[in-house]
Short mmCIF file of C-alpha atoms in Angstrom, two decimals:
data_model
loop_
_atom_site.label_atom_id
_atom_site.label_comp_id
_atom_site.label_asym_id
_atom_site.label_seq_id
_atom_site.Cartn_x
_atom_site.Cartn_y
_atom_site.Cartn_z
CA UNK C 24 0.00 0.00 0.00
CA UNK C 25 1.32 3.44 -0.83
CA UNK C 26 1.77 5.74 2.14
CA UNK C 27 -1.29 7.90 2.63
CA UNK C 28 -3.45 5.91 0.18
CA UNK C 29 -6.77 4.52 1.35
CA UNK C 30 -7.32 0.89 0.40
CA UNK C 31 -10.55 0.15 -1.38
CA UNK C 32 -11.38 -2.28 1.41
CA UNK C 33 -9.60 -4.52 3.88
CA UNK C 34 -10.59 -7.63 1.93
CA UNK C 35 -9.43 -6.07 -1.33
CA UNK C 36 -6.08 -5.18 0.24
CA UNK C 37 -5.62 -8.74 1.49
CA UNK C 38 -6.38 -10.16 -1.95
CA UNK C 39 -3.57 -8.04 -3.39
CA UNK C 40 -1.03 -9.22 -0.78
CA UNK C 41 1.97 -11.05 -2.27
CA UNK C 42 2.55 -12.84 1.06
CA UNK C 43 -1.05 -13.81 1.72
CA UNK C 44 -0.47 -17.56 1.82
CA UNK C 45 1.88 -17.25 4.81
CA UNK C 46 -0.21 -14.86 6.89
CA UNK C 47 -2.49 -15.73 9.82
CA UNK C 48 -4.59 -14.42 12.67
CA UNK C 49 -4.13 -16.41 15.88
CA UNK C 50 -6.71 -16.18 18.67
CA UNK C 51 -6.95 -17.84 22.05
CA UNK C 52 -9.47 -20.42 20.84
CA UNK C 53 -8.62 -20.75 17.14
CA UNK C 54 -6.76 -19.43 14.16
CA UNK C 55 -7.46 -18.23 10.65
CA UNK C 56 -5.45 -18.20 7.44
CA UNK C 57 -5.86 -14.75 5.93
CA UNK C 58 -6.04 -16.36 2.50
CA UNK C 59 -9.26 -18.08 3.62
CA UNK C 60 -11.04 -14.89 4.70
CA UNK C 61 -9.79 -13.03 1.61
CA UNK C 62 -11.79 -15.48 -0.50
CA UNK C 63 -14.41 -16.65 1.96
CA UNK C 64 -17.00 -15.72 4.56
CA UNK C 65 -17.99 -16.52 8.13
CA UNK C 66 -21.28 -14.67 7.66
CA UNK C 67 -22.75 -17.18 5.24
CA UNK C 68 -25.47 -15.86 2.97
CA UNK C 69 -26.17 -12.85 5.21
CA UNK C 70 -23.46 -10.60 3.73
CA UNK C 71 -25.65 -9.21 0.88
CA UNK C 72 -28.31 -8.23 3.44
CA UNK C 73 -25.73 -6.10 5.28
CA UNK C 74 -24.72 -4.08 2.24
CA UNK C 75 -25.24 -0.36 2.74
CA UNK C 76 -26.50 -0.77 6.31
CA UNK C 77 -25.39 0.38 9.74
CA UNK C 78 -24.16 -2.82 11.41
CA UNK C 79 -23.65 -3.44 15.12
CA UNK C 80 -20.69 -5.76 15.67
CA UNK C 81 -21.07 -7.49 19.04
CA UNK C 82 -19.04 -10.66 19.39
CA UNK C 83 -17.34 -12.43 22.28
CA UNK C 84 -14.14 -13.47 20.51
CA UNK C 85 -11.73 -10.79 19.19
CA UNK C 86 -10.71 -13.16 16.39
CA UNK C 87 -14.33 -13.14 15.22
CA UNK C 88 -14.33 -9.35 15.43
CA UNK C 89 -11.30 -9.21 13.12
CA UNK C 90 -12.99 -11.53 10.63
CA UNK C 91 -16.18 -9.46 10.64
CA UNK C 92 -14.28 -6.19 10.12
CA UNK C 93 -12.54 -7.63 7.07
CA UNK C 94 -15.86 -8.78 5.66
CA UNK C 95 -17.87 -5.66 6.44
CA UNK C 96 -15.43 -2.95 5.41
CA UNK C 97 -16.49 -1.57 2.05
CA UNK C 98 -19.82 -3.42 2.30
CA UNK C 99 -21.56 -1.87 5.32
CA UNK C 100 -22.31 1.83 5.43
CA UNK C 101 -21.34 1.97 9.12
CA UNK C 102 -19.75 -0.50 11.55
CA UNK C 103 -20.41 0.09 15.25
CA UNK C 104 -17.70 -1.82 17.12
CA UNK C 105 -18.90 -2.81 20.58
CA UNK C 106 -16.15 -3.06 23.22
CA UNK C 107 -16.18 -6.24 25.33
CA UNK C 108 -17.54 -4.49 28.43
CA UNK C 109 -20.56 -2.85 26.78
CA UNK C 110 -23.58 -3.90 28.83
CA UNK C 111 -26.88 -5.22 27.52
CA UNK C 112 -28.63 -2.26 29.12
CA UNK C 113 -26.67 0.12 26.90
CA UNK C 114 -27.65 -1.56 23.63
CA UNK C 115 -31.02 0.18 22.99
CA UNK C 116 -29.40 3.59 23.32
CA UNK C 117 -26.50 2.62 21.06
CA UNK C 118 -28.86 1.24 18.43
CA UNK C 119 -30.97 4.39 18.46
CA UNK C 120 -28.10 6.90 18.37
CA UNK C 121 -26.12 5.04 15.71
CA UNK C 122 -29.11 4.22 13.53
CA UNK C 123 -28.25 0.52 13.67
CA UNK C 124 -30.12 -1.70 11.21
CA UNK C 125 -28.34 -5.04 11.53
CA UNK C 126 -26.50 -7.12 14.12
CA UNK C 127 -23.50 -9.44 13.73
CA UNK C 128 -22.93 -11.80 16.66
CA UNK C 129 -21.10 -15.06 17.42
CA UNK C 130 -23.43 -15.98 20.31
CA UNK C 131 -25.36 -19.25 20.22
CA UNK C 132 -28.40 -17.47 21.59
CA UNK C 133 -28.85 -13.76 21.03
CA UNK C 134 -31.56 -11.15 21.40
CA UNK C 135 -31.70 -9.65 17.93
CA UNK C 136 -33.32 -6.39 19.13
CA UNK C 137 -35.57 -6.52 16.07
CA UNK C 138 -32.57 -6.03 13.74
CA UNK C 139 -31.47 -7.94 10.66
CA UNK C 140 -29.39 -10.73 12.17
CA UNK C 141 -26.19 -12.17 10.73
CA UNK C 142 -24.63 -15.00 12.75
CA UNK C 143 -20.86 -15.36 12.52
CA UNK C 144 -19.70 -18.97 12.43
CA UNK C 145 -16.44 -20.73 11.71
CA UNK C 146 -15.06 -22.36 9.66
CA UNK C 147 -14.87 -19.82 6.88
CA UNK C 148 -16.64 -21.02 3.74
CA UNK C 149 -15.95 -20.00 0.13
CA UNK C 150 -17.92 -16.99 -1.08
CA UNK C 151 -20.67 -17.83 -3.53
CA UNK C 152 -19.78 -14.70 -5.50
CA UNK C 153 -16.94 -12.22 -5.25
CA UNK C 154 -17.81 -9.16 -3.19
CA UNK C 155 -17.09 -5.66 -4.43
CA UNK C 156 -16.47 -2.74 -2.12
CA UNK C 157 -19.16 -0.17 -2.76
CA UNK C 158 -19.12 1.97 0.38
CA UNK C 159 -16.60 4.13 2.20
CA UNK C 160 -17.49 2.53 5.50
CA UNK C 161 -17.73 4.64 8.64
CA UNK C 162 -16.08 3.02 11.66
CA UNK C 163 -17.65 3.85 15.04
CA UNK C 164 -15.74 3.21 18.25
CA UNK C 165 -16.35 3.95 21.91
CA UNK C 166 -14.20 6.21 24.05
CA UNK C 167 -12.57 4.69 27.10
CA UNK C 168 -14.80 6.59 29.52
CA UNK C 169 -11.87 8.08 31.47
CA UNK C 170 -13.36 11.54 30.90
CA UNK C 171 -16.96 10.58 31.68
CA UNK C 172 -19.52 8.17 30.17
CA UNK C 173 -18.22 6.51 26.97
CA UNK C 174 -19.18 8.25 23.73
CA UNK C 175 -19.38 6.96 20.17
CA UNK C 176 -16.74 8.38 17.84
CA UNK C 177 -16.85 8.17 14.03
CA UNK C 178 -13.73 7.45 11.96
CA UNK C 179 -12.89 6.71 8.36
CA UNK C 180 -10.50 3.96 7.33
CA UNK C 181 -8.25 6.63 5.81
CA UNK C 182 -8.02 8.38 9.18
CA UNK C 183 -7.48 5.14 11.08
CA UNK C 184 -4.65 4.10 8.78
CA UNK C 185 -3.09 7.54 8.31
CA UNK C 186 -0.11 6.74 10.55
CA UNK C 187 0.64 3.35 8.97
CA UNK C 188 3.69 3.35 6.75
CA UNK C 189 4.69 0.60 4.33
CA UNK C 190 7.19 -1.96 5.61
CA UNK C 191 10.73 -1.47 4.30
CA UNK C 192 11.47 -3.61 1.27
CA UNK C 193 13.17 -6.86 2.18
CA UNK C 194 12.02 -6.90 5.81
CA UNK C 195 10.83 -10.21 7.21
CA UNK C 196 7.05 -10.45 7.61
CA UNK C 197 6.14 -9.01 11.03
CA UNK C 198 4.14 -10.88 13.64
CA UNK C 199 2.16 -8.26 15.53
CA UNK C 200 0.54 -8.54 18.94
CA UNK C 201 -0.94 -6.25 21.54
CA UNK C 202 -2.31 -6.57 25.04
CA UNK C 203 -5.19 -4.32 23.95
CA UNK C 204 -8.47 -5.77 22.76
CA UNK C 205 -8.78 -5.01 19.03
CA UNK C 206 -12.26 -3.56 19.61
CA UNK C 207 -10.65 -0.54 21.24
CA UNK C 208 -8.74 2.17 19.41
CA UNK C 209 -5.26 1.05 20.48
CA UNK C 210 -5.89 -2.59 19.59
CA UNK C 211 -7.58 -1.74 16.30
CA UNK C 212 -4.50 0.25 15.29
CA UNK C 213 -2.37 -2.87 15.71
CA UNK C 214 -4.82 -5.06 13.81
CA UNK C 215 -4.76 -2.61 10.90
CA UNK C 216 -0.96 -2.52 10.98
CA UNK C 217 -0.91 -6.29 10.74
CA UNK C 218 -3.47 -6.44 7.94
CA UNK C 219 -2.05 -3.60 5.85
CA UNK C 220 1.62 -4.20 6.65
CA UNK C 221 1.95 -7.69 5.14
CA UNK C 222 2.04 -9.29 8.59
CA UNK C 223 0.26 -11.72 10.87
CA UNK C 224 -1.18 -11.10 14.33
CA UNK C 225 -1.63 -12.84 17.68
CA UNK C 226 -4.58 -11.51 19.67
CA UNK C 227 -5.64 -11.96 23.25
CA UNK C 228 -9.11 -12.78 24.53
CA UNK C 229 -11.04 -11.18 27.40
CA UNK C 230 -10.05 -12.86 30.65
CA UNK C 231 -7.07 -14.72 29.19
CA UNK C 232 -4.36 -15.04 31.86
CA UNK C 233 -1.26 -13.00 31.11
CA UNK C 234 0.92 -16.11 31.42
CA UNK C 235 -1.09 -17.95 28.77
CA UNK C 236 -0.95 -15.03 26.34
CA UNK C 237 2.79 -14.58 26.79
CA UNK C 238 3.29 -18.29 26.12
CA UNK C 239 1.32 -18.02 22.89
CA UNK C 240 3.28 -14.92 21.85
CA UNK C 241 6.55 -16.80 22.26
CA UNK C 242 5.18 -19.82 20.39
CA UNK C 243 4.24 -17.71 17.35
CA UNK C 244 7.48 -15.71 17.42
CA UNK C 245 5.96 -12.26 17.94
CA UNK C 246 8.18 -9.49 16.56
CA UNK C 247 6.10 -6.35 17.24
CA UNK C 248 4.48 -5.99 20.66
CA UNK C 249 2.53 -3.08 22.13
CA UNK C 250 0.54 -2.29 25.26
CA UNK C 251 -0.07 0.22 28.01
CA UNK C 252 2.63 0.87 30.63
CA UNK C 253 0.41 -1.04 33.07
CA UNK C 254 0.37 -4.00 30.68
CA UNK C 255 4.15 -3.88 30.42
CA UNK C 256 4.62 -3.71 34.19
CA UNK C 257 2.69 -6.96 34.44
CA UNK C 258 4.84 -8.45 31.69
CA UNK C 259 7.96 -7.58 33.67
CA UNK C 260 6.52 -9.50 36.64
CA UNK C 261 5.83 -12.64 34.56
CA UNK C 262 8.27 -15.56 34.22
CA UNK C 263 6.82 -16.40 30.82
CA UNK C 264 8.14 -13.11 29.41
CA UNK C 265 11.65 -14.59 29.41
CA UNK C 266 10.84 -16.44 26.18
CA UNK C 267 9.90 -13.27 24.27
CA UNK C 268 12.33 -11.73 21.78
CA UNK C 269 10.48 -8.89 19.99
CA UNK C 270 12.29 -6.43 17.75
CA UNK C 271 9.71 -3.68 18.34
CA UNK C 272 8.44 -2.62 21.78
CA UNK C 273 5.96 0.23 22.15
CA UNK C 274 3.88 1.73 24.96
CA UNK C 275 0.75 3.84 24.64
CA UNK C 276 -2.51 4.62 26.38
CA UNK C 277 -1.01 5.91 29.65
CA UNK C 278 1.90 8.06 30.72
CA UNK C 279 5.14 6.19 30.06
CA UNK C 280 7.36 7.18 32.98
CA UNK C 281 11.13 6.78 32.87
CA UNK C 282 11.08 3.83 35.26
CA UNK C 283 9.07 1.56 32.98
CA UNK C 284 10.99 2.69 29.89
CA UNK C 285 14.30 1.90 31.57
CA UNK C 286 13.03 -1.46 32.83
CA UNK C 287 11.98 -2.46 29.31
CA UNK C 288 15.28 -1.31 27.82
CA UNK C 289 17.06 -3.52 30.34
CA UNK C 290 14.77 -6.50 29.76
CA UNK C 291 14.90 -6.24 25.94
CA UNK C 292 18.50 -5.19 25.54
CA UNK C 293 19.30 -3.77 22.13
CA UNK C 294 15.63 -3.39 21.15
CA UNK C 295 14.38 0.18 20.60
CA UNK C 296 11.74 0.98 23.21
CA UNK C 297 9.39 3.81 22.30
CA UNK C 298 6.07 5.25 23.34
CA UNK C 299 3.26 6.65 21.23
CA UNK C 300 0.55 9.20 21.86
CA UNK C 301 -2.93 8.54 20.49
CA UNK C 302 -6.54 8.88 21.55
CA UNK C 303 -9.85 7.65 20.20
CA UNK C 304 -10.84 11.21 19.33
CA UNK C 305 -7.55 12.76 18.17
CA UNK C 306 -6.19 9.68 16.42
CA UNK C 307 -2.51 8.77 16.32
CA UNK C 308 -0.48 11.81 17.30
CA UNK C 309 3.21 11.00 17.47
CA UNK C 310 5.87 8.50 18.51
CA UNK C 311 8.82 9.15 20.80
CA UNK C 312 11.76 6.89 20.01
CA UNK C 313 14.64 8.34 22.05
CA UNK C 314 13.92 6.19 25.11
CA UNK C 315 12.99 9.16 27.27
CA UNK C 316 9.74 10.06 29.00
CA UNK C 317 7.77 12.98 27.61
CA UNK C 318 8.48 14.48 24.19
CA UNK C 319 10.87 17.11 22.78
CA UNK C 320 9.67 20.72 22.59
CA UNK C 321 10.61 20.57 18.89
CA UNK C 322 7.39 18.59 18.32
CA UNK C 323 5.37 21.74 19.03
CA UNK C 324 4.52 23.67 15.90
CA UNK C 325 6.53 21.49 13.55
CA UNK C 326 5.07 20.99 10.06
CA UNK C 327 3.67 17.60 9.12
CA UNK C 328 0.57 15.46 9.06
CA UNK C 329 -0.13 16.21 12.73
CA UNK C 330 0.00 19.70 14.24
CA UNK C 331 0.72 19.88 17.97
CA UNK C 332 0.26 22.74 20.38
CA UNK C 333 -0.05 23.30 24.12
CA UNK C 334 -2.69 25.70 25.44
CA UNK C 335 -3.43 26.27 29.13
CA UNK C 336 -1.23 23.28 29.89
CA UNK C 337 -3.32 20.93 27.72
CA UNK C 338 -2.02 18.98 24.71
CA UNK C 339 -3.96 19.74 21.51
CA UNK C 340 -3.75 18.01 18.13
CA UNK C 341 -5.01 18.74 14.63
CA UNK C 342 -4.73 16.18 11.84
CA UNK C 343 -6.62 14.19 9.23
CA UNK C 344 -6.29 11.18 11.54
CA UNK C 345 -8.76 12.64 14.02
CA UNK C 346 -12.32 11.37 14.25
CA UNK C 347 -14.95 13.23 12.30
CA UNK C 348 -17.09 13.73 15.40
CA UNK C 349 -19.27 12.18 18.08
CA UNK C 350 -22.52 10.42 17.23
CA UNK C 351 -24.06 11.26 20.59
CA UNK C 352 -26.40 14.24 20.04
CA UNK C 353 -25.67 15.72 23.48
CA UNK C 354 -21.87 15.57 23.09
CA UNK C 355 -19.81 18.70 22.68
CA UNK C 356 -17.94 19.38 19.46
CA UNK C 357 -14.98 17.06 19.12
CA UNK C 358 -12.66 19.82 17.87
CA UNK C 359 -12.57 23.56 18.40
CA UNK C 360 -13.23 26.16 15.73
CA UNK C 361 -9.54 26.01 14.83
CA UNK C 362 -9.74 22.25 14.20
CA UNK C 363 -7.61 21.31 17.22
CA UNK C 364 -8.78 18.52 19.53
CA UNK C 365 -8.28 19.35 23.21
CA UNK C 366 -7.09 15.98 24.52
CA UNK C 367 -7.47 16.85 28.20
CA UNK C 368 -3.97 15.47 28.80
CA UNK C 369 -1.94 17.97 30.79
CA UNK C 370 1.74 18.57 30.10
CA UNK C 371 4.48 20.58 31.78
CA UNK C 372 7.64 21.92 30.21
CA UNK C 373 10.88 20.91 31.91
CA UNK C 374 13.96 22.09 30.06
CA UNK C 375 13.83 20.97 26.44
CA UNK C 376 10.98 18.47 26.92
CA UNK C 377 7.30 18.41 27.74
CA UNK C 378 6.26 15.81 30.31
CA UNK C 379 2.77 14.42 30.79
CA UNK C 380 1.49 15.06 34.32
CA UNK C 381 -2.05 13.63 34.15
CA UNK C 382 -5.62 14.17 33.05
CA UNK C 383 -7.29 17.54 33.55
CA UNK C 384 -10.21 15.91 35.32
CA UNK C 385 -8.06 13.56 37.41
CA UNK C 386 -6.55 16.03 39.88
CA UNK C 387 -6.72 15.64 43.64
CA UNK C 388 -7.62 18.82 45.52
CA UNK C 389 -5.55 19.10 48.70
CA UNK C 390 -6.59 22.23 50.55
CA UNK C 391 -7.17 24.06 47.27
CA UNK C 392 -3.89 22.88 45.72
CA UNK C 393 -3.95 20.61 42.66
CA UNK C 394 -2.17 17.26 42.66
CA UNK C 395 -1.81 15.01 39.60
CA UNK C 396 -1.62 11.37 40.79
CA UNK C 397 0.60 10.38 37.85
CA UNK C 398 3.29 12.88 38.87
CA UNK C 399 3.64 11.21 42.28
CA UNK C 400 3.46 7.71 40.79
CA UNK C 401 6.40 8.56 38.50
CA UNK C 402 8.53 9.33 41.57
CA UNK C 403 7.41 6.19 43.42
CA UNK C 404 7.94 3.95 40.39
CA UNK C 405 11.58 5.00 40.11
CA UNK C 406 12.42 3.04 43.27
CA UNK C 407 14.09 -0.22 42.15
CA UNK C 408 11.87 -2.33 44.41
CA UNK C 409 8.62 -0.91 42.96
CA UNK C 410 6.84 -2.52 40.03
CA UNK C 411 3.83 -0.19 39.90
CA UNK C 412 1.81 2.17 42.05
CA UNK C 413 -1.48 4.02 42.25
CA UNK C 414 -2.04 7.35 43.95
CA UNK C 415 -5.54 8.32 44.97
CA UNK C 416 -7.44 10.72 47.20
CA UNK C 417 -8.89 10.01 50.62
CA UNK C 418 -11.38 12.39 52.16
CA UNK C 419 -10.11 14.58 54.95
CA UNK C 420 -12.24 16.96 57.07
CA UNK C 421 -9.51 19.62 57.16
CA UNK C 422 -7.97 19.69 53.67
CA UNK C 423 -10.85 18.07 51.75
CA UNK C 424 -8.53 15.29 50.63
CA UNK C 425 -5.17 13.73 51.39
CA UNK C 426 -2.87 11.80 49.07
CA UNK C 427 -2.74 8.02 49.53
CA UNK C 428 -0.37 5.67 47.65
CA UNK C 429 -0.74 1.94 47.00
CA UNK C 430 2.43 0.18 45.88
CA UNK C 431 3.19 -3.20 44.28
CA UNK C 432 6.74 -4.43 44.93
CA UNK C 433 8.89 -6.34 42.46
CA UNK C 434 9.56 -9.14 44.95
CA UNK C 435 8.43 -10.16 48.41
CA UNK C 436 11.97 -10.57 49.75
CA UNK C 437 12.60 -6.83 50.15
CA UNK C 438 12.09 -5.14 53.52
CA UNK C 439 8.83 -3.15 53.17
CA UNK C 440 9.65 -0.79 56.04
CA UNK C 441 12.94 0.23 54.43
CA UNK C 442 11.34 0.62 51.00
CA UNK C 443 8.56 2.77 52.46
CA UNK C 444 11.07 5.08 54.13
CA UNK C 445 13.09 5.40 50.92
CA UNK C 446 10.02 6.11 48.79
CA UNK C 447 8.77 8.83 51.13
CA UNK C 448 12.25 10.36 51.32
CA UNK C 449 12.33 10.53 47.51
CA UNK C 450 8.88 12.13 47.45
CA UNK C 451 9.96 14.77 49.96
CA UNK C 452 13.05 15.57 47.87
CA UNK C 453 11.28 15.80 44.54
CA UNK C 454 7.75 16.96 45.29
CA UNK C 455 6.05 19.85 47.03
CA UNK C 456 5.01 18.96 50.61
CA UNK C 457 1.29 18.78 49.79
CA UNK C 458 2.03 16.13 47.13
CA UNK C 459 3.86 13.75 49.47
CA UNK C 460 1.63 10.75 50.31
CA UNK C 461 0.13 11.03 53.78
CA UNK C 462 -0.41 7.26 53.72
CA UNK C 463 1.51 4.57 51.81
CA UNK C 464 0.77 0.86 51.81
CA UNK C 465 1.85 -2.25 49.92
CA UNK C 466 -0.59 -4.49 48.06
CA UNK C 467 -0.06 -7.63 45.92
CA UNK C 468 -1.61 -6.29 42.71
CA UNK C 469 -3.47 -3.39 41.13
CA UNK C 470 -6.51 -3.80 38.91
CA UNK C 471 -6.57 -2.68 35.29
CA UNK C 472 -9.57 -1.47 33.31
CA UNK C 473 -10.90 -3.45 30.35
CA UNK C 474 -8.77 -1.16 28.19
CA UNK C 475 -5.57 -2.08 30.03
CA UNK C 476 -5.16 1.14 31.99
CA UNK C 477 -4.70 1.45 35.72
CA UNK C 478 -8.13 1.32 37.34
CA UNK C 479 -8.72 4.72 38.89
CA UNK C 480 -12.52 4.75 39.17
CA UNK C 481 -12.30 2.88 42.47
CA UNK C 482 -9.77 5.31 43.85
#
């Protein structure tokens, strides 16, 4: 695929692949040769009924989601991609707002909601007649909900693939994988890179133990692996990660602090470790490949496909990769009058770099002073005995709130009392007094959201 060109459809792009016979999608419960789906269908005779319609894709298995996306792109007018944690109660509202006319599901028993129903079943069977792409399909995804109730965001395939560059000639076929679910923006980006970049992909399933997924990644020889910093911290705690030998390691979705970057550079010696900035609304923004947290100030105002600025401490992006807007009628405009999307991610300049400090709506108010939890976590995570941490607020009758830290250690053999003293000493040296945790405790693990980010809603 030429850089910047929009493929006619995902299926059409696969059919043109010179490496198609050697490419696969591997799921937790099955696998698929991409040559089979390029010439076949898992939707049986229902595909013609879906042409030109708004289709709700609600399946349990991410592998089935990938198959359906290949089949529906260029055929459906709109694909609404349900994340795995979308509740049944939310469906009527989604159907009404998105104008859904048809449902694709892999469930044995399903409430069709009065829609045209297309069951997805394996194995893939040969198509009775070749399909032709006739629509520029709109892709609808859900926001993560970190800034409030999830909203539906509309993208085009051209916008979703705008950051994907062709693989260098002569490179070995990549084997992609991500700890994200492909029904979320970060995971979908990796699926599209695999499909359009002449590669294969290993995908995880909801609830799959980390150890099992890592074992499968090693078995299939994954070369390109991505996830959130929280995902990677769990990888670093897993014995099964010793068998991994990727040539491409990337973080996204959360602030990549220097501690986790350094830990990954040590674990995967000689492999470039980078982090990327992207959001469901703003699209893929930029990559940082110098191994350092934050990003250079030279990124601001530079010419290119993505324009970056900082206003009132908030990162703002303008590009053709951004979503076209929200479907929700009560949602605010996605971009301002100047076309820039206010990401709500707050940054602070330190020397020749900007550093992410947290979300605008995630601050803790300590006696009228603002505290970003991520800023404190970055200090705590630098301690060599710390694997990960979470900072949260606890109500206080005097200051309104105090700062509380929960810490996961790398091993149980360390002396917790000594570690606690050292962490608090570091916080006092590097942070203002009101940011130093008033309470600090050790716990065995921290929960992640369905999107792989540190669970903060319970904090």
